[in-house]
Structure formats: C-alpha cells, structure tokens
Amino acid sequence: TRDLSDAELERIGQPNPSTISVDAASNATNGKWEYRGVITDSGTELFRVGPHPEGSNNIGEFLALVHGLAWLKEQRSDIAIYSDSRIAMSWVKQKKAKPKKAGIKSRQLIARAEAWLKANTYSNPILKWETKVWGEIPADFGRK
C-alpha cells in the first residue's frame, strides 16, 4: 500500500464480504493448472477444478470466472464476483479467451466457457480484487 495515496486507499475502500471470489494456480514446471471459487467472507469452497495439464494461470483465471458466473446463475444470485486477474476479466468481457498456449483439455474447457458466455446473460458485477490493499484474494491457493 506504500505506492498508493490516501485518496486512492479511500477510493478503493474495503472488499464486499457478500460476494464470491475466484482464483487459479499453475505450476510453471509441469504446466498443470487448477482453479476454485469461494465465499469471500468465510473462505468456504464452492467449487474446485483440476489440476489439468498443458495450460496457464490465465486460462485457469478465465475458466474460474466463467464457472463462478454459471454457478451464480444456477443459484439465481446477483451478487458480485471478485477476480485478481485483469486479463481474465477482459477475456470474459470479450467472451473470448486468447491464451498463448493450451493443451487439448484446456482448449475444450475454453470452448465450453466461451459457448456459455455467448449463450447466457448475467447481471453479476465482476470486480477487481485489490491485492495491493487487501492482500491475497480469499480463493488464493497459498503457494507463493
């Protein structure tokens, strides 16, 4: 937070606890990735997928966001969803992932997520988790 002014800190405020948070983790050594979604205030896990081979953290972040949106739609909930990935947020907005490399399983999951985005609407705000101010997102895997 040393890089942020008092005005910026005030503008950012505190995270909304009545939300869900999603995050992904990947292993650069073996290329495996996974993701999960949790209730923001309690950390209770709602879903967890993977690990899968041949992908990237960005792929996991994108799929986590789409999975979270689909889960919220299934629950008929209009609460917000947090992500710490601007790339994943932009891919969801564009309804198109743009990974640099992806294995067969990753490509299949991406195609399914893109199809879901094109076929569905959602009212859930997608919010940026402010890691510099709030620390790691509650869905973080804690492996840093």
PDB file of C-alpha atoms in Angstrom:
ATOM      1  CA  THR A   1       0.000   0.000   0.000  1.00  0.00           C
ATOM      2  CA  ARG A   2       3.028   2.314   0.152  1.00  0.00           C
ATOM      3  CA  ASP A   3       2.562   3.037  -3.551  1.00  0.00           C
ATOM      4  CA  LEU A   4      -0.993   4.285  -3.026  1.00  0.00           C
ATOM      5  CA  SER A   5      -2.044   7.707  -1.813  1.00  0.00           C
ATOM      6  CA  ASP A   6      -4.544   8.211   0.984  1.00  0.00           C
ATOM      7  CA  ALA A   7      -7.087   9.305  -1.635  1.00  0.00           C
ATOM      8  CA  GLU A   8      -6.544   6.079  -3.608  1.00  0.00           C
ATOM      9  CA  LEU A   9      -6.889   3.962  -0.486  1.00  0.00           C
ATOM     10  CA  GLU A  10     -10.107   5.755   0.384  1.00  0.00           C
ATOM     11  CA  ARG A  11     -11.455   5.305  -3.168  1.00  0.00           C
ATOM     12  CA  ILE A  12     -10.664   1.573  -3.104  1.00  0.00           C
ATOM     13  CA  GLY A  13     -12.231   1.077   0.316  1.00  0.00           C
ATOM     14  CA  GLN A  14     -12.845  -2.405   1.688  1.00  0.00           C
ATOM     15  CA  PRO A  15     -13.920  -5.557  -0.163  1.00  0.00           C
ATOM     16  CA  ASN A  16     -17.586  -6.526  -0.138  1.00  0.00           C
ATOM     17  CA  PRO A  17     -17.851  -9.688   2.008  1.00  0.00           C
ATOM     18  CA  SER A  18     -21.205 -10.680   0.443  1.00  0.00           C
ATOM     19  CA  THR A  19     -19.567 -11.909  -2.754  1.00  0.00           C
ATOM     20  CA  ILE A  20     -17.687 -14.857  -4.148  1.00  0.00           C
ATOM     21  CA  SER A  21     -14.023 -14.855  -5.135  1.00  0.00           C
ATOM     22  CA  VAL A  22     -12.235 -16.965  -7.738  1.00  0.00           C
ATOM     23  CA  ASP A  23      -8.580 -17.683  -8.377  1.00  0.00           C
ATOM     24  CA  ALA A  24      -6.292 -20.028 -10.266  1.00  0.00           C
ATOM     25  CA  ALA A  25      -2.893 -21.544  -9.662  1.00  0.00           C
ATOM     26  CA  SER A  26      -0.432 -23.006 -12.101  1.00  0.00           C
ATOM     27  CA  ASN A  27       2.872 -24.792 -11.945  1.00  0.00           C
ATOM     28  CA  ALA A  28       5.369 -23.443 -14.468  1.00  0.00           C
ATOM     29  CA  THR A  29       7.470 -26.603 -14.125  1.00  0.00           C
ATOM     30  CA  ASN A  30       4.843 -29.120 -15.217  1.00  0.00           C
ATOM     31  CA  GLY A  31       2.254 -26.811 -16.847  1.00  0.00           C
ATOM     32  CA  LYS A  32      -0.591 -28.038 -14.651  1.00  0.00           C
ATOM     33  CA  TRP A  33      -3.245 -25.547 -13.544  1.00  0.00           C
ATOM     34  CA  GLU A  34      -6.348 -25.509 -11.376  1.00  0.00           C
ATOM     35  CA  TYR A  35      -8.934 -23.058 -10.098  1.00  0.00           C
ATOM     36  CA  ARG A  36     -11.514 -22.608  -7.388  1.00  0.00           C
ATOM     37  CA  GLY A  37     -14.268 -20.359  -6.125  1.00  0.00           C
ATOM     38  CA  VAL A  38     -15.027 -19.472  -2.509  1.00  0.00           C
ATOM     39  CA  ILE A  39     -17.421 -17.390  -0.463  1.00  0.00           C
ATOM     40  CA  THR A  40     -15.417 -14.221   0.106  1.00  0.00           C
ATOM     41  CA  ASP A  41     -16.097 -13.660   3.799  1.00  0.00           C
ATOM     42  CA  SER A  42     -15.792 -17.246   5.049  1.00  0.00           C
ATOM     43  CA  GLY A  43     -13.458 -18.847   2.501  1.00  0.00           C
ATOM     44  CA  THR A  44     -15.899 -21.752   2.149  1.00  0.00           C
ATOM     45  CA  GLU A  45     -15.052 -23.540  -1.093  1.00  0.00           C
ATOM     46  CA  LEU A  46     -17.886 -23.615  -3.635  1.00  0.00           C
ATOM     47  CA  PHE A  47     -16.097 -25.379  -6.473  1.00  0.00           C
ATOM     48  CA  ARG A  48     -12.620 -26.606  -7.384  1.00  0.00           C
ATOM     49  CA  VAL A  49     -11.466 -27.875 -10.762  1.00  0.00           C
ATOM     50  CA  GLY A  50      -8.199 -29.511 -11.763  1.00  0.00           C
ATOM     51  CA  PRO A  51      -5.358 -29.867 -11.815  1.00  0.00           C
ATOM     52  CA  HIS A  52      -5.293 -30.100 -15.603  1.00  0.00           C
ATOM     53  CA  PRO A  53      -2.229 -30.413 -17.854  1.00  0.00           C
ATOM     54  CA  GLU A  54      -0.937 -28.033 -20.507  1.00  0.00           C
ATOM     55  CA  GLY A  55      -2.322 -24.661 -19.673  1.00  0.00           C
ATOM     56  CA  SER A  56      -1.615 -21.447 -17.874  1.00  0.00           C
ATOM     57  CA  ASN A  57      -2.708 -19.389 -14.933  1.00  0.00           C
ATOM     58  CA  ASN A  58      -4.625 -17.042 -17.270  1.00  0.00           C
ATOM     59  CA  ILE A  59      -6.634 -19.972 -18.628  1.00  0.00           C
ATOM     60  CA  GLY A  60      -7.495 -21.026 -15.081  1.00  0.00           C
ATOM     61  CA  GLU A  61      -8.447 -17.469 -14.099  1.00  0.00           C
ATOM     62  CA  PHE A  62     -10.765 -17.162 -17.125  1.00  0.00           C
ATOM     63  CA  LEU A  63     -12.407 -20.535 -16.513  1.00  0.00           C
ATOM     64  CA  ALA A  64     -12.792 -19.745 -12.800  1.00  0.00           C
ATOM     65  CA  LEU A  65     -14.642 -16.530 -13.621  1.00  0.00           C
ATOM     66  CA  VAL A  66     -16.970 -18.211 -16.111  1.00  0.00           C
ATOM     67  CA  HIS A  67     -17.564 -21.109 -13.706  1.00  0.00           C
ATOM     68  CA  GLY A  68     -18.349 -18.590 -10.967  1.00  0.00           C
ATOM     69  CA  LEU A  69     -20.819 -16.738 -13.194  1.00  0.00           C
ATOM     70  CA  ALA A  70     -22.503 -20.001 -14.182  1.00  0.00           C
ATOM     71  CA  TRP A  71     -22.647 -21.094 -10.525  1.00  0.00           C
ATOM     72  CA  LEU A  72     -24.216 -17.781  -9.506  1.00  0.00           C
ATOM     73  CA  LYS A  73     -26.743 -18.024 -12.335  1.00  0.00           C
ATOM     74  CA  GLU A  74     -27.662 -21.544 -11.242  1.00  0.00           C
ATOM     75  CA  GLN A  75     -28.154 -20.232  -7.690  1.00  0.00           C
ATOM     76  CA  ARG A  76     -30.236 -17.321  -9.064  1.00  0.00           C
ATOM     77  CA  SER A  77     -27.896 -14.942  -7.270  1.00  0.00           C
ATOM     78  CA  ASP A  78     -26.994 -11.456  -8.448  1.00  0.00           C
ATOM     79  CA  ILE A  79     -24.074 -10.960  -6.045  1.00  0.00           C
ATOM     80  CA  ALA A  80     -20.714  -9.755  -7.323  1.00  0.00           C
ATOM     81  CA  ILE A  81     -17.696 -11.897  -8.091  1.00  0.00           C
ATOM     82  CA  TYR A  82     -14.078 -10.925  -7.422  1.00  0.00           C
ATOM     83  CA  SER A  83     -11.060 -11.802  -9.547  1.00  0.00           C
ATOM     84  CA  ASP A  84      -7.478 -10.603  -9.240  1.00  0.00           C
ATOM     85  CA  SER A  85      -6.868 -11.113 -12.977  1.00  0.00           C
ATOM     86  CA  ARG A  86      -7.399  -8.175 -15.327  1.00  0.00           C
ATOM     87  CA  ILE A  87      -6.613 -10.488 -18.259  1.00  0.00           C
ATOM     88  CA  ALA A  88      -9.350 -12.960 -17.313  1.00  0.00           C
ATOM     89  CA  MET A  89     -11.800 -10.122 -16.734  1.00  0.00           C
ATOM     90  CA  SER A  90     -11.093  -8.751 -20.214  1.00  0.00           C
ATOM     91  CA  TRP A  91     -11.465 -12.205 -21.811  1.00  0.00           C
ATOM     92  CA  VAL A  92     -14.859 -12.624 -20.122  1.00  0.00           C
ATOM     93  CA  LYS A  93     -15.939  -9.179 -21.313  1.00  0.00           C
ATOM     94  CA  GLN A  94     -14.888 -10.091 -24.876  1.00  0.00           C
ATOM     95  CA  LYS A  95     -16.426 -13.586 -24.496  1.00  0.00           C
ATOM     96  CA  LYS A  96     -13.192 -14.901 -25.979  1.00  0.00           C
ATOM     97  CA  ALA A  97     -10.037 -16.253 -24.349  1.00  0.00           C
ATOM     98  CA  LYS A  98      -6.710 -15.555 -26.030  1.00  0.00           C
ATOM     99  CA  PRO A  99      -4.211 -17.969 -24.487  1.00  0.00           C
ATOM    100  CA  LYS A 100      -0.686 -18.161 -25.839  1.00  0.00           C
ATOM    101  CA  LYS A 101      -0.647 -21.945 -25.491  1.00  0.00           C
ATOM    102  CA  ALA A 102      -3.179 -24.512 -24.406  1.00  0.00           C
ATOM    103  CA  GLY A 103      -3.371 -28.291 -24.428  1.00  0.00           C
ATOM    104  CA  ILE A 104      -6.307 -30.286 -25.749  1.00  0.00           C
ATOM    105  CA  LYS A 105      -8.167 -30.365 -22.412  1.00  0.00           C
ATOM    106  CA  SER A 106      -7.622 -26.637 -21.886  1.00  0.00           C
ATOM    107  CA  ARG A 107      -8.908 -25.848 -25.388  1.00  0.00           C
ATOM    108  CA  GLN A 108     -12.010 -27.975 -24.758  1.00  0.00           C
ATOM    109  CA  LEU A 109     -12.754 -26.194 -21.486  1.00  0.00           C
ATOM    110  CA  ILE A 110     -12.151 -22.782 -23.068  1.00  0.00           C
ATOM    111  CA  ALA A 111     -14.535 -23.606 -25.945  1.00  0.00           C
ATOM    112  CA  ARG A 112     -17.207 -24.687 -23.451  1.00  0.00           C
ATOM    113  CA  ALA A 113     -16.753 -21.491 -21.396  1.00  0.00           C
ATOM    114  CA  GLU A 114     -16.891 -19.267 -24.483  1.00  0.00           C
ATOM    115  CA  ALA A 115     -20.074 -21.041 -25.622  1.00  0.00           C
ATOM    116  CA  TRP A 116     -21.612 -20.462 -22.193  1.00  0.00           C
ATOM    117  CA  LEU A 117     -20.757 -16.749 -22.339  1.00  0.00           C
ATOM    118  CA  LYS A 118     -22.315 -16.416 -25.800  1.00  0.00           C
ATOM    119  CA  ALA A 119     -25.483 -18.304 -24.817  1.00  0.00           C
ATOM    120  CA  ASN A 120     -26.088 -16.714 -21.407  1.00  0.00           C
ATOM    121  CA  THR A 121     -26.514 -13.329 -19.809  1.00  0.00           C
ATOM    122  CA  TYR A 122     -25.626 -12.409 -16.246  1.00  0.00           C
ATOM    123  CA  SER A 123     -26.138  -9.384 -14.038  1.00  0.00           C
ATOM    124  CA  ASN A 124     -23.343 -10.117 -11.579  1.00  0.00           C
ATOM    125  CA  PRO A 125     -20.735  -7.367 -11.349  1.00  0.00           C
ATOM    126  CA  ILE A 126     -17.196  -8.628 -11.923  1.00  0.00           C
ATOM    127  CA  LEU A 127     -14.941  -6.732  -9.533  1.00  0.00           C
ATOM    128  CA  LYS A 128     -11.176  -6.423  -9.379  1.00  0.00           C
ATOM    129  CA  TRP A 129      -9.674  -7.749  -6.138  1.00  0.00           C
ATOM    130  CA  GLU A 130      -7.229  -5.072  -4.959  1.00  0.00           C
ATOM    131  CA  THR A 131      -4.354  -7.282  -3.827  1.00  0.00           C
ATOM    132  CA  LYS A 132      -2.049  -4.341  -3.029  1.00  0.00           C
ATOM    133  CA  VAL A 133      -4.535  -3.105  -0.437  1.00  0.00           C
ATOM    134  CA  TRP A 134      -6.440  -6.189   0.756  1.00  0.00           C
ATOM    135  CA  GLY A 135      -3.811  -8.925   0.449  1.00  0.00           C
ATOM    136  CA  GLU A 136      -4.317 -12.180  -1.417  1.00  0.00           C
ATOM    137  CA  ILE A 137      -7.776 -12.975  -2.743  1.00  0.00           C
ATOM    138  CA  PRO A 138      -9.666 -15.411  -0.475  1.00  0.00           C
ATOM    139  CA  ALA A 139      -9.657 -18.078  -3.222  1.00  0.00           C
ATOM    140  CA  ASP A 140      -5.848 -17.989  -3.404  1.00  0.00           C
ATOM    141  CA  PHE A 141      -4.168 -21.391  -3.165  1.00  0.00           C
ATOM    142  CA  GLY A 142      -1.465 -20.056  -0.792  1.00  0.00           C
ATOM    143  CA  ARG A 143       1.510 -21.437  -2.708  1.00  0.00           C
ATOM    144  CA  LYS A 144       3.549 -18.295  -3.315  1.00  0.00           C
TER     145      LYS A 144
END
